[in-house]
Amino acid sequence: MKKLNLLTFMALCASMVMSCKSETPSVPNPIKDALAAAVANGKYMYAMQDATPYGHSWQAAPEDEATRCDVKDVCGDMPAILGFDLGGIELGDAQNLDGVSFDMMRKWIIEHDANGGIITLSWHLRNPLTGGDTWDVSTEGVVASILEGGENHEKFMGWLGKVDAFISSLKDAEGNQIPLIFRPWHENTGGWFWWAPQLCSQEDYKALWKLTYDTLHRDGMLWAYSPSTTLLKEEAFARYPGDEIIDIIGVDHYDSYVDDPKSSAEPHAFFTEALRASLEYINAFAQEHGLLLAVTETGMESIPCPTWWTEALQPALEGLPVCYLLTWRNAWDRPTHFFSPFPGAVCEKDFVDFYNSEKTLFLKDLK
């Protein structure tokens, strides 16, 4: 039998569930328990970014429920975890940076939670110093300007207030706060966001995390730290904000076939080996610090390889305690910008094999 009910998971391995904050009494957290239970049984959850607002060739209507996505059209099941981004909420926009209505996002989050699923949020916010986007790396000192005493501190606190208001509005039918995974300030080892290493010090970056955590944290939230894989392992942990904040440590790593130095002889071997190597040293850190391990972003744009899921991605995870992996979005208005299958995609059959694997968990497995 491939799948086990999540409650069975938790009953079987309650004694194995890790405490991410071992120095303080453990507070029951359904997400942490579920993720740790999956790991204890040698499984991982599948997550997808923007799975419900749109797909490769469609957009959801306002009345649509959180029950359609390209992945479901392929395998008949929803992702266990849905990813959404809050970019734009800081400005009071009605839609995020990818055109997703925040009102609809709230509706889909509540519905997915009611269906037994999990939510993860990222935040590609604007540059508070220049007014540019997240990728505006034209000037140093952006992070310093929003910390206490900085010229943009009050502005940024207002931005955090808008995020806090949105998260506070995520309530289930009984009025309880919906638990979720929050993953801000990601890919901090790269050079493409305004919190990049060349633009802010380690001290300022860690202070940014603490300010964010102190403002937004509440029971039921898990906090994920996710460097990219472009640099040495020492650099991956140099900006780690501390065990008192972080619950999950992950890595953002994509397959870029055209940049693969082994592509002519061994397609995707470089991706598989590099991802596995990153996960191995990150897992050592996770075990030492009592953290869950995840692949917080991954995928291959356009997925031209028919067997990418089972021959490139899965081997990188074999034997490692990964609790979930998230593939990026399928843009409805950019035909080649997709990272998950849809009906007719060349990887469709292989994804069904991935779905049927003993290792993978989707929404039906969490109910």
CSV table of C-alpha atoms in Angstrom, one decimal:
chain,number,residue,atom,x,y,z
A,1,MET,CA,0.0,0.0,0.0
A,2,LYS,CA,1.5,3.3,-1.1
A,3,LYS,CA,-0.2,5.7,1.3
A,4,LEU,CA,-1.0,5.9,5.0
A,5,ASN,CA,-3.5,8.2,6.7
A,6,LEU,CA,-1.8,11.2,8.4
A,7,LEU,CA,-3.3,10.3,11.7
A,8,THR,CA,-1.8,6.8,11.4
A,9,PHE,CA,1.5,8.5,10.7
A,10,MET,CA,1.3,10.5,13.8
A,11,ALA,CA,0.2,7.6,16.0
A,12,LEU,CA,3.0,5.4,14.7
A,13,CYS,CA,5.8,7.9,15.2
A,14,ALA,CA,4.7,10.3,17.9
A,15,SER,CA,7.7,9.4,19.9
A,16,MET,CA,9.9,10.3,17.0
A,17,VAL,CA,8.5,13.7,16.2
A,18,MET,CA,11.3,16.3,16.6
A,19,SER,CA,11.1,19.4,18.8
A,20,CYS,CA,12.6,22.3,16.8
A,21,LYS,CA,13.1,24.2,20.0
A,22,SER,CA,14.4,21.6,22.4
A,23,GLU,CA,15.4,24.1,25.1
A,24,THR,CA,11.7,25.1,25.7
A,25,PRO,CA,8.6,22.9,26.3
A,26,SER,CA,7.2,21.7,23.0
A,27,VAL,CA,4.0,23.5,21.9
A,28,PRO,CA,1.8,21.2,19.8
A,29,ASN,CA,2.0,22.2,16.2
A,30,PRO,CA,0.0,20.2,13.6
A,31,ILE,CA,2.3,21.2,10.7
A,32,LYS,CA,5.5,20.3,12.4
A,33,ASP,CA,4.0,17.0,13.6
A,34,ALA,CA,2.8,16.1,10.2
A,35,LEU,CA,6.1,17.0,8.5
A,36,ALA,CA,8.1,15.1,11.1
A,37,ALA,CA,5.8,12.1,10.8
A,38,ALA,CA,6.3,12.0,7.1
A,39,VAL,CA,10.0,12.0,7.5
A,40,ALA,CA,9.8,9.3,10.2
A,41,ASN,CA,8.1,7.1,7.6
A,42,GLY,CA,10.6,7.9,4.8
A,43,LYS,CA,8.2,10.1,2.9
A,44,TYR,CA,7.9,13.7,1.7
A,45,MET,CA,5.1,16.0,0.8
A,46,TYR,CA,4.7,17.6,-2.6
A,47,ALA,CA,4.1,21.3,-2.7
A,48,MET,CA,3.4,23.7,-5.7
A,49,GLN,CA,3.5,27.4,-6.0
A,50,ASP,CA,0.3,29.2,-7.2
A,51,ALA,CA,-1.4,25.8,-7.9
A,52,THR,CA,-5.0,27.1,-7.6
A,53,PRO,CA,-5.0,30.7,-9.1
A,54,TYR,CA,-4.0,29.6,-12.6
A,55,GLY,CA,-2.4,26.9,-14.7
A,56,HIS,CA,-0.6,26.5,-17.9
A,57,SER,CA,-3.6,27.5,-20.0
A,58,TRP,CA,-6.3,28.7,-17.6
A,59,GLN,CA,-7.1,31.1,-14.9
A,60,ALA,CA,-9.5,30.5,-11.9
A,61,ALA,CA,-12.7,32.4,-11.6
A,62,PRO,CA,-13.6,34.2,-8.3
A,63,GLU,CA,-16.1,31.5,-7.4
A,64,ASP,CA,-13.7,28.6,-8.0
A,65,GLU,CA,-12.7,26.5,-5.0
A,66,ALA,CA,-9.2,25.3,-4.1
A,67,THR,CA,-9.8,22.0,-6.0
A,68,ARG,CA,-8.3,22.5,-9.4
A,69,CYS,CA,-4.7,22.7,-10.5
A,70,ASP,CA,-2.6,21.3,-13.4
A,71,VAL,CA,-1.2,18.6,-11.1
A,72,LYS,CA,-4.7,17.4,-10.2
A,73,ASP,CA,-5.6,17.3,-13.9
A,74,VAL,CA,-2.7,14.9,-14.4
A,75,CYS,CA,-2.8,12.6,-11.3
A,76,GLY,CA,-6.2,13.2,-9.8
A,77,ASP,CA,-4.9,14.7,-6.6
A,78,MET,CA,-4.0,18.1,-5.2
A,79,PRO,CA,-0.6,19.0,-3.8
A,80,ALA,CA,-0.3,18.4,-0.1
A,81,ILE,CA,1.1,22.0,0.3
A,82,LEU,CA,0.1,25.1,-1.6
A,83,GLY,CA,2.6,28.0,-1.9
A,84,PHE,CA,1.5,31.6,-2.3
A,85,ASP,CA,3.5,34.9,-2.4
A,86,LEU,CA,2.7,38.1,-0.6
A,87,GLY,CA,4.6,40.5,-2.9
A,88,GLY,CA,2.6,43.6,-3.3
A,89,ILE,CA,0.6,43.4,-0.1
A,90,GLU,CA,3.0,45.8,1.5
A,91,LEU,CA,1.8,48.6,-0.9
A,92,GLY,CA,-1.9,47.8,-0.2
A,93,ASP,CA,-2.3,46.3,-3.7
A,94,ALA,CA,-5.4,44.1,-4.3
A,95,GLN,CA,-3.3,41.6,-6.2
A,96,ASN,CA,0.2,40.2,-5.7
A,97,LEU,CA,3.1,40.6,-8.1
A,98,ASP,CA,1.8,37.7,-10.2
A,99,GLY,CA,-1.7,39.0,-10.5
A,100,VAL,CA,-3.2,36.8,-7.7
A,101,SER,CA,-6.0,38.5,-5.7
A,102,PHE,CA,-5.3,38.6,-2.0
A,103,ASP,CA,-9.0,38.1,-1.3
A,104,MET,CA,-8.9,34.9,-3.5
A,105,MET,CA,-5.6,33.8,-1.9
A,106,ARG,CA,-7.2,34.0,1.5
A,107,LYS,CA,-10.2,32.0,0.3
A,108,TRP,CA,-8.0,29.3,-1.2
A,109,ILE,CA,-5.8,29.1,1.9
A,110,ILE,CA,-8.9,28.6,4.1
A,111,GLU,CA,-10.3,26.0,1.8
A,112,HIS,CA,-7.0,24.1,1.5
A,113,ASP,CA,-6.6,24.0,5.2
A,114,ALA,CA,-10.2,22.8,5.6
A,115,ASN,CA,-9.4,20.0,3.1
A,116,GLY,CA,-6.4,18.9,5.3
A,117,GLY,CA,-3.6,20.7,3.4
A,118,ILE,CA,-0.7,22.9,4.4
A,119,ILE,CA,0.2,26.4,3.3
A,120,THR,CA,3.6,28.0,2.8
A,121,LEU,CA,4.0,31.8,2.2
A,122,SER,CA,6.9,33.7,0.6
A,123,TRP,CA,7.3,37.4,0.2
A,124,HIS,CA,8.9,39.1,-2.9
A,125,LEU,CA,8.4,42.6,-1.6
A,126,ARG,CA,9.4,45.9,-3.1
A,127,ASN,CA,12.6,47.7,-2.5
A,128,PRO,CA,11.8,50.2,0.3
A,129,LEU,CA,14.7,52.4,-0.4
A,130,THR,CA,14.5,52.8,-4.2
A,131,GLY,CA,10.9,51.9,-4.9
A,132,GLY,CA,12.1,49.2,-7.3
A,133,ASP,CA,11.1,45.5,-7.2
A,134,THR,CA,12.6,42.7,-5.1
A,135,TRP,CA,15.3,42.3,-7.8
A,136,ASP,CA,16.5,45.9,-7.6
A,137,VAL,CA,20.1,45.5,-6.4
A,138,SER,CA,21.1,49.0,-7.6
A,139,THR,CA,22.2,50.3,-4.2
A,140,GLU,CA,23.6,49.2,-0.8
A,141,GLY,CA,22.0,49.9,2.5
A,142,VAL,CA,18.4,48.9,1.9
A,143,VAL,CA,18.3,46.5,4.9
A,144,ALA,CA,20.1,49.1,7.1
A,145,SER,CA,17.5,51.6,6.1
A,146,ILE,CA,14.6,49.6,7.5
A,147,LEU,CA,16.1,48.5,10.7
A,148,GLU,CA,15.4,50.4,13.9
A,149,GLY,CA,16.9,53.9,13.5
A,150,GLY,CA,16.9,53.7,9.7
A,151,GLU,CA,15.3,56.2,7.5
A,152,ASN,CA,12.7,53.7,6.2
A,153,HIS,CA,12.1,51.9,9.5
A,154,GLU,CA,8.6,53.3,10.0
A,155,LYS,CA,7.7,52.5,6.4
A,156,PHE,CA,8.8,48.9,6.8
A,157,MET,CA,7.0,48.5,10.0
A,158,GLY,CA,3.9,49.6,8.2
A,159,TRP,CA,4.6,46.9,5.5
A,160,LEU,CA,5.0,44.3,8.2
A,161,GLY,CA,1.7,45.4,9.6
A,162,LYS,CA,-0.1,44.7,6.3
A,163,VAL,CA,1.5,41.2,6.3
A,164,ASP,CA,0.4,40.7,9.9
A,165,ALA,CA,-3.1,41.8,9.1
A,166,PHE,CA,-3.4,39.3,6.2
A,167,ILE,CA,-2.0,36.4,8.3
A,168,SER,CA,-4.3,37.3,11.1
A,169,SER,CA,-7.3,37.0,8.7
A,170,LEU,CA,-6.5,33.4,8.0
A,171,LYS,CA,-9.0,31.7,10.3
A,172,ASP,CA,-10.8,28.3,10.0
A,173,ALA,CA,-14.5,27.8,10.4
A,174,GLU,CA,-14.1,27.7,14.2
A,175,GLY,CA,-12.2,31.0,14.2
A,176,ASN,CA,-8.8,29.4,14.9
A,177,GLN,CA,-5.7,30.8,13.4
A,178,ILE,CA,-4.6,28.6,10.4
A,179,PRO,CA,-1.0,27.3,10.9
A,180,LEU,CA,1.4,27.9,8.0
A,181,ILE,CA,5.0,28.0,6.9
A,182,PHE,CA,6.5,31.4,6.4
A,183,ARG,CA,9.6,31.7,4.3
A,184,PRO,CA,10.9,35.3,3.9
A,185,TRP,CA,14.3,36.6,2.9
A,186,HIS,CA,15.1,33.5,0.8
A,187,GLU,CA,18.0,32.8,-1.5
A,188,ASN,CA,20.1,35.1,0.7
A,189,THR,CA,23.4,33.5,-0.6
A,190,GLY,CA,22.6,34.7,-4.2
A,191,GLY,CA,23.1,38.2,-5.5
A,192,TRP,CA,19.7,39.0,-7.1
A,193,PHE,CA,17.6,40.3,-4.2
A,194,TRP,CA,18.1,43.6,-2.3
A,195,TRP,CA,19.0,41.6,0.9
A,196,ALA,CA,21.9,40.0,-1.0
A,197,PRO,CA,25.3,39.5,0.7
A,198,GLN,CA,27.0,42.3,-1.3
A,199,LEU,CA,24.4,44.8,-0.2
A,200,CYS,CA,24.0,44.1,3.6
A,201,SER,CA,26.1,42.7,6.4
A,202,GLN,CA,25.5,39.4,8.2
A,203,GLU,CA,24.6,41.4,11.3
A,204,ASP,CA,22.0,43.5,9.4
A,205,TYR,CA,20.5,40.4,7.7
A,206,LYS,CA,20.1,38.6,11.0
A,207,ALA,CA,18.6,41.7,12.5
A,208,LEU,CA,16.1,41.8,9.7
A,209,TRP,CA,15.1,38.3,10.5
A,210,LYS,CA,14.7,39.0,14.2
A,211,LEU,CA,12.6,42.1,13.5
A,212,THR,CA,10.3,40.2,11.1
A,213,TYR,CA,10.0,37.3,13.6
A,214,ASP,CA,9.3,39.5,16.6
A,215,THR,CA,6.6,41.4,14.6
A,216,LEU,CA,4.8,38.5,12.9
A,217,HIS,CA,5.4,35.3,14.9
A,218,ARG,CA,2.4,33.5,16.4
A,219,ASP,CA,1.6,30.0,17.6
A,220,GLY,CA,1.2,27.7,14.6
A,221,MET,CA,3.7,29.4,12.3
A,222,LEU,CA,6.8,27.6,11.2
A,223,TRP,CA,9.7,29.7,9.9
A,224,ALA,CA,11.8,28.4,7.0
A,225,TYR,CA,15.3,29.5,6.1
A,226,SER,CA,16.3,28.8,2.5
A,227,PRO,CA,19.6,29.8,1.0
A,228,SER,CA,20.4,29.0,-2.7
A,229,THR,CA,22.9,26.4,-3.7
A,230,THR,CA,25.3,28.6,-5.6
A,231,LEU,CA,28.0,29.1,-2.9
A,232,LEU,CA,30.1,27.1,-0.5
A,233,LYS,CA,28.4,25.4,2.5
A,234,GLU,CA,30.1,27.7,5.0
A,235,GLU,CA,28.4,30.7,3.2
A,236,ALA,CA,25.0,28.9,3.4
A,237,PHE,CA,25.0,29.0,7.2
A,238,ALA,CA,26.9,32.3,7.7
A,239,ARG,CA,23.6,34.3,7.8
A,240,TYR,CA,21.5,31.7,9.7
A,241,PRO,CA,19.4,33.8,12.0
A,242,GLY,CA,19.3,31.3,14.9
A,243,ASP,CA,17.5,28.2,16.4
A,244,GLU,CA,15.2,30.5,18.4
A,245,ILE,CA,13.7,31.6,15.1
A,246,ILE,CA,14.0,28.8,12.5
A,247,ASP,CA,12.1,25.6,12.3
A,248,ILE,CA,12.8,24.4,8.8
A,249,ILE,CA,16.0,24.8,6.8
A,250,GLY,CA,15.8,24.2,3.0
A,251,VAL,CA,17.5,25.0,-0.2
A,252,ASP,CA,16.3,26.6,-3.5
A,253,HIS,CA,17.8,24.7,-6.4
A,254,TYR,CA,16.7,24.6,-10.0
A,255,ASP,CA,17.7,22.4,-12.9
A,256,SER,CA,19.1,24.5,-15.8
A,257,TYR,CA,19.8,22.0,-18.5
A,258,VAL,CA,21.5,24.5,-20.8
A,259,ASP,CA,24.0,25.4,-18.1
A,260,ASP,CA,24.7,21.7,-17.2
A,261,PRO,CA,28.3,20.9,-17.9
A,262,LYS,CA,27.4,17.2,-18.2
A,263,SER,CA,24.3,17.7,-20.3
A,264,SER,CA,25.7,16.2,-23.5
A,265,ALA,CA,26.6,12.9,-21.8
A,266,GLU,CA,24.5,12.6,-18.7
A,267,PRO,CA,21.4,14.8,-18.9
A,268,HIS,CA,20.5,16.4,-15.5
A,269,ALA,CA,23.3,14.6,-13.7
A,270,PHE,CA,24.8,17.9,-12.6
A,271,PHE,CA,21.5,19.0,-11.1
A,272,THR,CA,20.9,15.7,-9.3
A,273,GLU,CA,24.5,15.6,-7.9
A,274,ALA,CA,24.5,19.3,-6.9
A,275,LEU,CA,21.1,19.1,-5.2
A,276,ARG,CA,22.0,16.0,-3.3
A,277,ALA,CA,25.4,17.4,-2.2
A,278,SER,CA,23.6,20.5,-0.9
A,279,LEU,CA,21.0,18.5,0.9
A,280,GLU,CA,23.6,16.3,2.6
A,281,TYR,CA,25.5,19.2,4.2
A,282,ILE,CA,22.3,21.1,5.0
A,283,ASN,CA,20.9,17.9,6.6
A,284,ALA,CA,24.0,17.7,8.8
A,285,PHE,CA,23.3,21.2,10.0
A,286,ALA,CA,19.6,20.5,10.4
A,287,GLN,CA,20.3,17.4,12.6
A,288,GLU,CA,22.7,19.4,14.8
A,289,HIS,CA,20.2,22.2,15.3
A,290,GLY,CA,17.0,20.3,15.5
A,291,LEU,CA,15.5,21.5,12.3
A,292,LEU,CA,13.3,19.9,9.6
A,293,LEU,CA,14.9,19.6,6.1
A,294,ALA,CA,13.1,20.7,2.9
A,295,VAL,CA,13.6,21.5,-0.8
A,296,THR,CA,12.0,24.9,-0.5
A,297,GLU,CA,12.1,25.6,-4.3
A,298,THR,CA,13.0,23.4,-7.2
A,299,GLY,CA,12.0,22.5,-10.7
A,300,MET,CA,13.0,22.8,-14.3
A,301,GLU,CA,11.5,25.4,-16.6
A,302,SER,CA,9.4,23.8,-19.4
A,303,ILE,CA,10.5,20.3,-18.2
A,304,PRO,CA,11.8,19.0,-21.6
A,305,CYS,CA,13.0,15.8,-20.0
A,306,PRO,CA,10.2,13.1,-20.1
A,307,THR,CA,11.6,11.4,-17.0
A,308,TRP,CA,12.7,14.4,-15.0
A,309,TRP,CA,10.6,13.6,-11.9
A,310,THR,CA,11.8,10.0,-11.4
A,311,GLU,CA,15.3,10.1,-12.9
A,312,ALA,CA,16.6,13.7,-12.0
A,313,LEU,CA,14.6,14.8,-8.9
A,314,GLN,CA,13.9,11.7,-6.9
A,315,PRO,CA,17.5,10.3,-6.9
A,316,ALA,CA,18.7,13.5,-5.3
A,317,LEU,CA,16.4,12.9,-2.3
A,318,GLU,CA,17.0,9.2,-1.8
A,319,GLY,CA,17.8,8.4,1.8
A,320,LEU,CA,17.6,12.0,3.0
A,321,PRO,CA,15.0,13.2,5.6
A,322,VAL,CA,13.3,15.8,3.3
A,323,CYS,CA,9.9,16.7,4.7
A,324,TYR,CA,8.6,18.5,1.6
A,325,LEU,CA,9.6,19.8,-1.8
A,326,LEU,CA,8.1,22.7,-3.7
A,327,THR,CA,8.0,23.2,-7.4
A,328,TRP,CA,7.4,26.7,-8.8
A,329,ARG,CA,4.4,27.9,-10.7
A,330,ASN,CA,2.8,27.3,-14.1
A,331,ALA,CA,2.2,30.7,-15.5
A,332,TRP,CA,-1.0,31.0,-17.6
A,333,ASP,CA,0.4,33.9,-19.7
A,334,ARG,CA,3.9,32.6,-20.4
A,335,PRO,CA,3.7,29.3,-22.3
A,336,THR,CA,7.2,28.1,-21.5
A,337,HIS,CA,7.2,29.2,-17.9
A,338,PHE,CA,6.0,26.1,-16.1
A,339,PHE,CA,7.6,23.8,-13.5
A,340,SER,CA,4.9,21.2,-12.9
A,341,PRO,CA,3.1,18.9,-15.4
A,342,PHE,CA,-0.2,19.6,-17.1
A,343,PRO,CA,-2.2,17.4,-19.5
A,344,GLY,CA,-0.2,17.0,-22.6
A,345,ALA,CA,3.2,17.8,-21.1
A,346,VAL,CA,6.0,15.5,-22.1
A,347,CYS,CA,6.6,14.6,-18.4
A,348,GLU,CA,3.0,13.8,-17.7
A,349,LYS,CA,3.3,10.0,-17.4
A,350,ASP,CA,6.5,10.3,-15.4
A,351,PHE,CA,4.8,12.6,-12.9
A,352,VAL,CA,2.1,9.9,-12.4
A,353,ASP,CA,4.9,7.5,-11.6
A,354,PHE,CA,6.2,10.1,-9.2
A,355,TYR,CA,2.8,10.5,-7.6
A,356,ASN,CA,2.4,6.7,-7.3
A,357,SER,CA,5.8,6.4,-5.6
A,358,GLU,CA,5.9,5.1,-2.0
A,359,LYS,CA,7.8,8.2,-1.1
A,360,THR,CA,5.4,11.0,-2.1
A,361,LEU,CA,2.5,12.5,-0.2
A,362,PHE,CA,-0.3,14.5,-1.8
A,363,LEU,CA,-3.5,16.0,-0.3
A,364,LYS,CA,-5.5,12.8,-0.2
A,365,ASP,CA,-2.8,11.3,2.1
A,366,LEU,CA,-3.3,14.1,4.6
A,367,LYS,CA,-7.0,13.8,5.1
